[in-house]
PDB file of N, CA and C in Angstrom:
ATOM      1  N   MET A 180     -20.533  82.585  82.094  1.00 61.00           N
ATOM      2  CA  MET A 180     -21.668  83.378  81.682  1.00 61.00           C
ATOM      3  C   MET A 180     -22.435  82.600  80.610  1.00 61.00           C
ATOM      4  N   LYS A 181     -23.741  82.608  80.731  1.00 67.00           N
ATOM      5  CA  LYS A 181     -24.601  81.892  79.795  1.00 67.00           C
ATOM      6  C   LYS A 181     -24.673  82.636  78.463  1.00 67.00           C
ATOM      7  N   GLN A 182     -24.518  81.923  77.370  1.00 66.00           N
ATOM      8  CA  GLN A 182     -24.588  82.503  76.030  1.00 66.00           C
ATOM      9  C   GLN A 182     -26.040  82.715  75.613  1.00 66.00           C
ATOM     10  N   PRO A 183     -26.309  83.784  74.843  1.00 66.00           N
ATOM     11  CA  PRO A 183     -27.677  83.979  74.351  1.00 66.00           C
ATOM     12  C   PRO A 183     -28.078  82.826  73.438  1.00 66.00           C
ATOM     13  N   ARG A 184     -29.360  82.524  73.433  1.00 71.00           N
ATOM     14  CA  ARG A 184     -29.851  81.407  72.625  1.00 71.00           C
ATOM     15  C   ARG A 184     -29.905  81.744  71.150  1.00 71.00           C
ATOM     16  N   PHE A 185     -30.099  83.016  70.823  1.00 68.00           N
ATOM     17  CA  PHE A 185     -30.241  83.403  69.430  1.00 68.00           C
ATOM     18  C   PHE A 185     -29.462  84.683  69.179  1.00 68.00           C
ATOM     19  N   ILE A 186     -28.626  84.665  68.203  1.00 71.00           N
ATOM     20  CA  ILE A 186     -27.889  85.854  67.806  1.00 71.00           C
ATOM     21  C   ILE A 186     -28.310  86.178  66.380  1.00 71.00           C
ATOM     22  N   HIS A 187     -28.894  87.351  66.206  1.00 74.00           N
ATOM     23  CA  HIS A 187     -29.376  87.752  64.882  1.00 74.00           C
ATOM     24  C   HIS A 187     -28.224  88.342  64.089  1.00 74.00           C
ATOM     25  N   THR A 188     -28.067  87.891  62.889  1.00 90.00           N
ATOM     26  CA  THR A 188     -27.110  88.513  61.985  1.00 90.00           C
ATOM     27  C   THR A 188     -27.904  89.253  60.919  1.00 90.00           C
ATOM     28  N   TRP A 189     -27.554  90.500  60.698  1.00 93.00           N
ATOM     29  CA  TRP A 189     -28.261  91.341  59.747  1.00 93.00           C
ATOM     30  C   TRP A 189     -27.603  91.244  58.381  1.00 93.00           C
ATOM     31  N   PRO A 190     -28.390  91.223  57.328  1.00 95.00           N
ATOM     32  CA  PRO A 190     -27.806  91.211  55.984  1.00 95.00           C
ATOM     33  C   PRO A 190     -27.209  92.574  55.655  1.00 95.00           C
ATOM     34  N   ARG A 191     -26.298  92.619  54.723  1.00 96.00           N
ATOM     35  CA  ARG A 191     -25.670  93.886  54.310  1.00 96.00           C
ATOM     36  C   ARG A 191     -26.710  94.821  53.706  1.00 96.00           C
ATOM     37  N   LEU A 192     -27.580  94.293  52.839  1.00 98.00           N
ATOM     38  CA  LEU A 192     -28.635  95.082  52.202  1.00 98.00           C
ATOM     39  C   LEU A 192     -29.977  94.622  52.741  1.00 98.00           C
ATOM     40  N   MET A 193     -30.833  95.594  53.102  1.00 97.00           N
ATOM     41  CA  MET A 193     -32.108  95.251  53.734  1.00 97.00           C
ATOM     42  C   MET A 193     -33.280  95.948  53.062  1.00 97.00           C
ATOM     43  N   LYS A 194     -34.403  95.240  53.017  1.00 97.00           N
ATOM     44  CA  LYS A 194     -35.658  95.851  52.590  1.00 97.00           C
ATOM     45  C   LYS A 194     -36.120  96.764  53.713  1.00 97.00           C
ATOM     46  N   ILE A 195     -37.103  97.613  53.410  1.00 98.00           N
ATOM     47  CA  ILE A 195     -37.528  98.626  54.362  1.00 98.00           C
ATOM     48  C   ILE A 195     -38.000  98.043  55.697  1.00 98.00           C
ATOM     49  N   SER A 196     -38.662  96.902  55.670  1.00 97.00           N
ATOM     50  CA  SER A 196     -39.159  96.323  56.927  1.00 97.00           C
ATOM     51  C   SER A 196     -38.007  95.933  57.853  1.00 97.00           C
ATOM     52  N   ASP A 197     -36.974  95.320  57.306  1.00 96.00           N
ATOM     53  CA  ASP A 197     -35.812  94.957  58.126  1.00 96.00           C
ATOM     54  C   ASP A 197     -34.999  96.184  58.512  1.00 96.00           C
ATOM     55  N   ALA A 198     -34.836  97.123  57.573  1.00 97.00           N
ATOM     56  CA  ALA A 198     -34.046  98.327  57.845  1.00 97.00           C
ATOM     57  C   ALA A 198     -34.682  99.154  58.959  1.00 97.00           C
ATOM     58  N   SER A 199     -36.004  99.275  58.934  1.00 97.00           N
ATOM     59  CA  SER A 199     -36.675 100.051  59.977  1.00 97.00           C
ATOM     60  C   SER A 199     -36.574  99.343  61.332  1.00 97.00           C
ATOM     61  N   THR A 200     -36.690  98.032  61.331  1.00 96.00           N
ATOM     62  CA  THR A 200     -36.520  97.269  62.574  1.00 96.00           C
ATOM     63  C   THR A 200     -35.099  97.443  63.100  1.00 96.00           C
ATOM     64  N   TYR A 201     -34.126  97.406  62.205  1.00 96.00           N
ATOM     65  CA  TYR A 201     -32.714  97.532  62.586  1.00 96.00           C
ATOM     66  C   TYR A 201     -32.453  98.830  63.335  1.00 96.00           C
ATOM     67  N   ILE A 202     -33.066  99.945  62.876  1.00 96.00           N
ATOM     68  CA  ILE A 202     -32.821 101.212  63.571  1.00 96.00           C
ATOM     69  C   ILE A 202     -33.869 101.499  64.634  1.00 96.00           C
ATOM     70  N   GLY A 203     -34.828 100.596  64.805  1.00 95.00           N
ATOM     71  CA  GLY A 203     -35.778 100.708  65.908  1.00 95.00           C
ATOM     72  C   GLY A 203     -36.918 101.676  65.676  1.00 95.00           C
ATOM     73  N   THR A 204     -37.466 101.701  64.471  1.00 96.00           N
ATOM     74  CA  THR A 204     -38.593 102.580  64.182  1.00 96.00           C
ATOM     75  C   THR A 204     -39.585 101.867  63.266  1.00 96.00           C
ATOM     76  N   SER A 205     -40.736 102.481  63.076  1.00 97.00           N
ATOM     77  CA  SER A 205     -41.745 101.898  62.186  1.00 97.00           C
ATOM     78  C   SER A 205     -41.359 102.149  60.728  1.00 97.00           C
ATOM     79  N   THR A 206     -41.951 101.372  59.832  1.00 98.00           N
ATOM     80  CA  THR A 206     -41.672 101.591  58.405  1.00 98.00           C
ATOM     81  C   THR A 206     -42.184 102.958  57.958  1.00 98.00           C
ATOM     82  N   THR A 207     -43.294 103.406  58.548  1.00 98.00           N
ATOM     83  CA  THR A 207     -43.831 104.726  58.199  1.00 98.00           C
ATOM     84  C   THR A 207     -42.859 105.827  58.590  1.00 98.00           C
ATOM     85  N   ASN A 208     -42.338 105.769  59.809  1.00 97.00           N
ATOM     86  CA  ASN A 208     -41.371 106.774  60.251  1.00 97.00           C
ATOM     87  C   ASN A 208     -40.069 106.651  59.467  1.00 97.00           C
ATOM     88  N   PHE A 209     -39.664 105.446  59.165  1.00 98.00           N
ATOM     89  CA  PHE A 209     -38.451 105.226  58.377  1.00 98.00           C
ATOM     90  C   PHE A 209     -38.576 105.942  57.037  1.00 98.00           C
ATOM     91  N   GLN A 210     -39.709 105.744  56.360  1.00 98.00           N
ATOM     92  CA  GLN A 210     -39.941 106.385  55.065  1.00 98.00           C
ATOM     93  C   GLN A 210     -39.930 107.906  55.205  1.00 98.00           C
ATOM     94  N   ARG A 211     -40.494 108.432  56.289  1.00 97.00           N
ATOM     95  CA  ARG A 211     -40.477 109.871  56.548  1.00 97.00           C
ATOM     96  C   ARG A 211     -39.035 110.380  56.678  1.00 97.00           C
ATOM     97  N   LEU A 212     -38.211 109.625  57.399  1.00 96.00           N
ATOM     98  CA  LEU A 212     -36.810 110.012  57.573  1.00 96.00           C
ATOM     99  C   LEU A 212     -36.073 110.033  56.234  1.00 96.00           C
ATOM    100  N   VAL A 213     -36.384 109.078  55.372  1.00 97.00           N
ATOM    101  CA  VAL A 213     -35.769 109.029  54.037  1.00 97.00           C
ATOM    102  C   VAL A 213     -36.219 110.244  53.228  1.00 97.00           C
ATOM    103  N   GLU A 214     -37.522 110.530  53.244  1.00 97.00           N
ATOM    104  CA  GLU A 214     -38.063 111.666  52.486  1.00 97.00           C
ATOM    105  C   GLU A 214     -37.497 113.000  52.960  1.00 97.00           C
ATOM    106  N   LYS A 215     -37.221 113.127  54.259  1.00 96.00           N
ATOM    107  CA  LYS A 215     -36.661 114.360  54.819  1.00 96.00           C
ATOM    108  C   LYS A 215     -35.142 114.447  54.619  1.00 96.00           C
ATOM    109  N   GLY A 216     -34.535 113.390  54.086  1.00 95.00           N
ATOM    110  CA  GLY A 216     -33.095 113.387  53.864  1.00 95.00           C
ATOM    111  C   GLY A 216     -32.283 113.049  55.100  1.00 95.00           C
ATOM    112  N   GLN A 217     -32.947 112.572  56.154  1.00 94.00           N
ATOM    113  CA  GLN A 217     -32.235 112.206  57.375  1.00 94.00           C
ATOM    114  C   GLN A 217     -31.686 110.784  57.322  1.00 94.00           C
ATOM    115  N   LEU A 218     -32.163 110.011  56.379  1.00 96.00           N
ATOM    116  CA  LEU A 218     -31.644 108.666  56.102  1.00 96.00           C
ATOM    117  C   LEU A 218     -31.300 108.598  54.627  1.00 96.00           C
ATOM    118  N   ALA A 219     -30.323 107.788  54.297  1.00 95.00           N
ATOM    119  CA  ALA A 219     -29.889 107.645  52.907  1.00 95.00           C
ATOM    120  C   ALA A 219     -31.009 107.098  52.018  1.00 95.00           C
ATOM    121  N   GLN A 220     -30.983 107.509  50.769  1.00 97.00           N
ATOM    122  CA  GLN A 220     -31.895 106.966  49.776  1.00 97.00           C
ATOM    123  C   GLN A 220     -31.541 105.491  49.559  1.00 97.00           C
ATOM    124  N   PRO A 221     -32.511 104.697  49.143  1.00 98.00           N
ATOM    125  CA  PRO A 221     -32.224 103.270  48.944  1.00 98.00           C
ATOM    126  C   PRO A 221     -31.387 103.017  47.701  1.00 98.00           C
ATOM    127  N   LEU A 222     -30.736 101.893  47.707  1.00 98.00           N
ATOM    128  CA  LEU A 222     -30.072 101.377  46.515  1.00 98.00           C
ATOM    129  C   LEU A 222     -31.139 100.621  45.730  1.00 98.00           C
ATOM    130  N   ILE A 223     -30.991 100.548  44.431  1.00 98.00           N
ATOM    131  CA  ILE A 223     -31.977  99.856  43.603  1.00 98.00           C
ATOM    132  C   ILE A 223     -31.302  98.651  42.952  1.00 98.00           C
ATOM    133  N   ARG A 224     -31.933  97.491  43.127  1.00 97.00           N
ATOM    134  CA  ARG A 224     -31.435  96.261  42.496  1.00 97.00           C
ATOM    135  C   ARG A 224     -32.640  95.582  41.858  1.00 97.00           C
ATOM    136  N   GLY A 225     -32.723  95.659  40.528  1.00 96.00           N
ATOM    137  CA  GLY A 225     -33.824  95.018  39.826  1.00 96.00           C
ATOM    138  C   GLY A 225     -35.192  95.520  40.256  1.00 96.00           C
ATOM    139  N   GLY A 226     -35.306  96.806  40.541  1.00 96.00           N
ATOM    140  CA  GLY A 226     -36.569  97.374  40.983  1.00 96.00           C
ATOM    141  C   GLY A 226     -36.827  97.246  42.470  1.00 96.00           C
ATOM    142  N   GLU A 227     -35.948  96.581  43.166  1.00 97.00           N
ATOM    143  CA  GLU A 227     -36.088  96.367  44.609  1.00 97.00           C
ATOM    144  C   GLU A 227     -35.334  97.478  45.354  1.00 97.00           C
ATOM    145  N   ARG A 228     -35.976  98.104  46.339  1.00 98.00           N
ATOM    146  CA  ARG A 228     -35.345  99.151  47.144  1.00 98.00           C
ATOM    147  C   ARG A 228     -34.659  98.510  48.347  1.00 98.00           C
ATOM    148  N   LEU A 229     -33.368  98.791  48.513  1.00 98.00           N
ATOM    149  CA  LEU A 229     -32.578  98.182  49.583  1.00 98.00           C
ATOM    150  C   LEU A 229     -31.723  99.235  50.276  1.00 98.00           C
ATOM    151  N   TRP A 230     -31.584  99.086  51.590  1.00 98.00           N
ATOM    152  CA  TRP A 230     -30.738  99.994  52.366  1.00 98.00           C
ATOM    153  C   TRP A 230     -29.499  99.257  52.838  1.00 98.00           C
ATOM    154  N   ASP A 231     -28.370  99.937  52.731  1.00 98.00           N
ATOM    155  CA  ASP A 231     -27.075  99.391  53.147  1.00 98.00           C
ATOM    156  C   ASP A 231     -26.944  99.556  54.659  1.00 98.00           C
ATOM    157  N   ILE A 232     -26.555  98.497  55.335  1.00 97.00           N
ATOM    158  CA  ILE A 232     -26.408  98.525  56.791  1.00 97.00           C
ATOM    159  C   ILE A 232     -25.411  99.602  57.231  1.00 97.00           C
ATOM    160  N   ARG A 233     -24.424  99.899  56.390  1.00 97.00           N
ATOM    161  CA  ARG A 233     -23.445 100.931  56.747  1.00 97.00           C
ATOM    162  C   ARG A 233     -24.098 102.312  56.809  1.00 97.00           C
ATOM    163  N   ASP A 234     -25.054 102.577  55.899  1.00 97.00           N
ATOM    164  CA  ASP A 234     -25.780 103.846  55.945  1.00 97.00           C
ATOM    165  C   ASP A 234     -26.645 103.929  57.196  1.00 97.00           C
ATOM    166  N   LEU A 235     -27.247 102.816  57.578  1.00 97.00           N
ATOM    167  CA  LEU A 235     -28.081 102.785  58.780  1.00 97.00           C
ATOM    168  C   LEU A 235     -27.230 102.997  60.033  1.00 97.00           C
ATOM    169  N   ASP A 236     -26.057 102.386  60.054  1.00 95.00           N
ATOM    170  CA  ASP A 236     -25.138 102.588  61.180  1.00 95.00           C
ATOM    171  C   ASP A 236     -24.671 104.041  61.249  1.00 95.00           C
ATOM    172  N   GLU A 237     -24.403 104.636  60.089  1.00 95.00           N
ATOM    173  CA  GLU A 237     -23.980 106.035  60.049  1.00 95.00           C
ATOM    174  C   GLU A 237     -25.075 106.946  60.615  1.00 95.00           C
ATOM    175  N   HIS A 238     -26.318 106.643  60.267  1.00 94.00           N
ATOM    176  CA  HIS A 238     -27.442 107.409  60.819  1.00 94.00           C
ATOM    177  C   HIS A 238     -27.465 107.298  62.345  1.00 94.00           C
ATOM    178  N   ALA A 239     -27.337 106.084  62.862  1.00 93.00           N
ATOM    179  CA  ALA A 239     -27.358 105.870  64.315  1.00 93.00           C
ATOM    180  C   ALA A 239     -26.211 106.614  64.991  1.00 93.00           C
ATOM    181  N   GLU A 240     -25.038 106.609  64.371  1.00 92.00           N
ATOM    182  CA  GLU A 240     -23.876 107.295  64.938  1.00 92.00           C
ATOM    183  C   GLU A 240     -24.084 108.806  64.967  1.00 92.00           C
ATOM    184  N   SER A 241     -24.888 109.336  64.052  1.00 90.00           N
ATOM    185  CA  SER A 241     -25.083 110.781  63.963  1.00 90.00           C
ATOM    186  C   SER A 241     -26.079 111.307  64.998  1.00 90.00           C
ATOM    187  N   LEU A 242     -26.850 110.436  65.608  1.00 88.00           N
ATOM    188  CA  LEU A 242     -27.839 110.876  66.586  1.00 88.00           C
ATOM    189  C   LEU A 242     -27.148 111.335  67.865  1.00 88.00           C
ATOM    190  N   LYS A 243     -27.674 112.396  68.466  1.00 83.00           N
ATOM    191  CA  LYS A 243     -27.071 112.869  69.707  1.00 83.00           C
ATOM    192  C   LYS A 243     -27.785 112.233  70.893  1.00 83.00           C
ATOM    193  N   ARG A 244     -27.087 112.129  71.981  1.00 82.00           N
ATOM    194  CA  ARG A 244     -27.655 111.615  73.219  1.00 82.00           C
ATOM    195  C   ARG A 244     -28.298 112.765  73.985  1.00 82.00           C
ATOM    196  N   LYS A 245     -29.198 112.446  74.875  1.00 79.00           N
ATOM    197  CA  LYS A 245     -29.858 113.458  75.699  1.00 79.00           C
ATOM    198  C   LYS A 245     -28.797 114.299  76.409  1.00 79.00           C
ATOM    199  N   HIS A 246     -28.934 115.604  76.352  1.00 75.00           N
ATOM    200  CA  HIS A 246     -28.038 116.580  76.986  1.00 75.00           C
ATOM    201  C   HIS A 246     -26.650 116.636  76.338  1.00 75.00           C
ATOM    202  N   GLU A 247     -26.466 116.006  75.207  1.00 67.00           N
ATOM    203  CA  GLU A 247     -25.171 116.056  74.537  1.00 67.00           C
ATOM    204  C   GLU A 247     -25.093 117.318  73.688  1.00 67.00           C
ATOM    205  N   VAL A 248     -23.994 118.029  73.800  1.00 70.00           N
ATOM    206  CA  VAL A 248     -23.780 119.225  72.998  1.00 70.00           C
ATOM    207  C   VAL A 248     -23.189 118.789  71.670  1.00 70.00           C
ATOM    208  N   VAL A 249     -23.782 119.282  70.601  1.00 62.00           N
ATOM    209  CA  VAL A 249     -23.277 118.955  69.273  1.00 62.00           C
ATOM    210  C   VAL A 249     -22.334 120.066  68.839  1.00 62.00           C
ATOM    211  N   ALA A 250     -21.085 119.698  68.576  1.00 64.00           N
ATOM    212  CA  ALA A 250     -20.088 120.675  68.159  1.00 64.00           C
ATOM    213  C   ALA A 250     -20.361 121.077  66.712  1.00 64.00           C
ATOM    214  N   ASN A 251     -20.024 122.323  66.405  1.00 64.00           N
ATOM    215  CA  ASN A 251     -20.120 122.761  65.012  1.00 64.00           C
ATOM    216  C   ASN A 251     -18.894 123.606  64.678  1.00 64.00           C
ATOM    217  N   ASP A 252     -18.727 123.889  63.425  1.00 62.00           N
ATOM    218  CA  ASP A 252     -17.544 124.615  62.958  1.00 62.00           C
ATOM    219  C   ASP A 252     -17.516 126.090  63.401  1.00 62.00           C
ATOM    220  N   TRP A 253     -18.648 126.610  63.864  1.00 63.00           N
ATOM    221  CA  TRP A 253     -18.735 128.024  64.199  1.00 63.00           C
ATOM    222  C   TRP A 253     -18.519 128.295  65.691  1.00 63.00           C
ATOM    223  N   THR A 254     -18.345 127.277  66.493  1.00 59.00           N
ATOM    224  CA  THR A 254     -18.181 127.474  67.929  1.00 59.00           C
ATOM    225  C   THR A 254     -16.988 128.377  68.225  1.00 59.00           C
ATOM    226  N   GLY A 255     -17.253 129.468  68.941  1.00 59.00           N
ATOM    227  CA  GLY A 255     -16.183 130.363  69.365  1.00 59.00           C
ATOM    228  C   GLY A 255     -15.669 131.295  68.279  1.00 59.00           C
ATOM    229  N   GLN A 256     -16.283 131.336  67.127  1.00 61.00           N
ATOM    230  CA  GLN A 256     -15.793 132.197  66.047  1.00 61.00           C
ATOM    231  C   GLN A 256     -16.661 133.445  65.961  1.00 61.00           C
ATOM    232  N   ALA A 257     -15.997 134.583  65.745  1.00 60.00           N
ATOM    233  CA  ALA A 257     -16.722 135.837  65.562  1.00 60.00           C
ATOM    234  C   ALA A 257     -17.270 135.899  64.146  1.00 60.00           C
ATOM    235  N   ILE A 258     -18.392 136.581  64.035  1.00 55.00           N
ATOM    236  CA  ILE A 258     -18.997 136.732  62.693  1.00 55.00           C
ATOM    237  C   ILE A 258     -18.636 138.089  62.152  1.00 55.00           C
TER     238      ILE A 258
END
């Protein structure tokens, strides 16, 4: 099997442009997700806003797939 010509390695901490590319959205939408609390707040290093790749991965893992049922703690419980 032929190997890919370029393998991108992502840094642990990313600026908003790289972080938004990593999760596949625009920087504008990325900022909206942060403001709504759907993405982690940035880490601050010397005034620079940075996102941890682990937080971005956690966000991706939390997304549901089309037609996927999301389980919750109340399933099957009487109120």
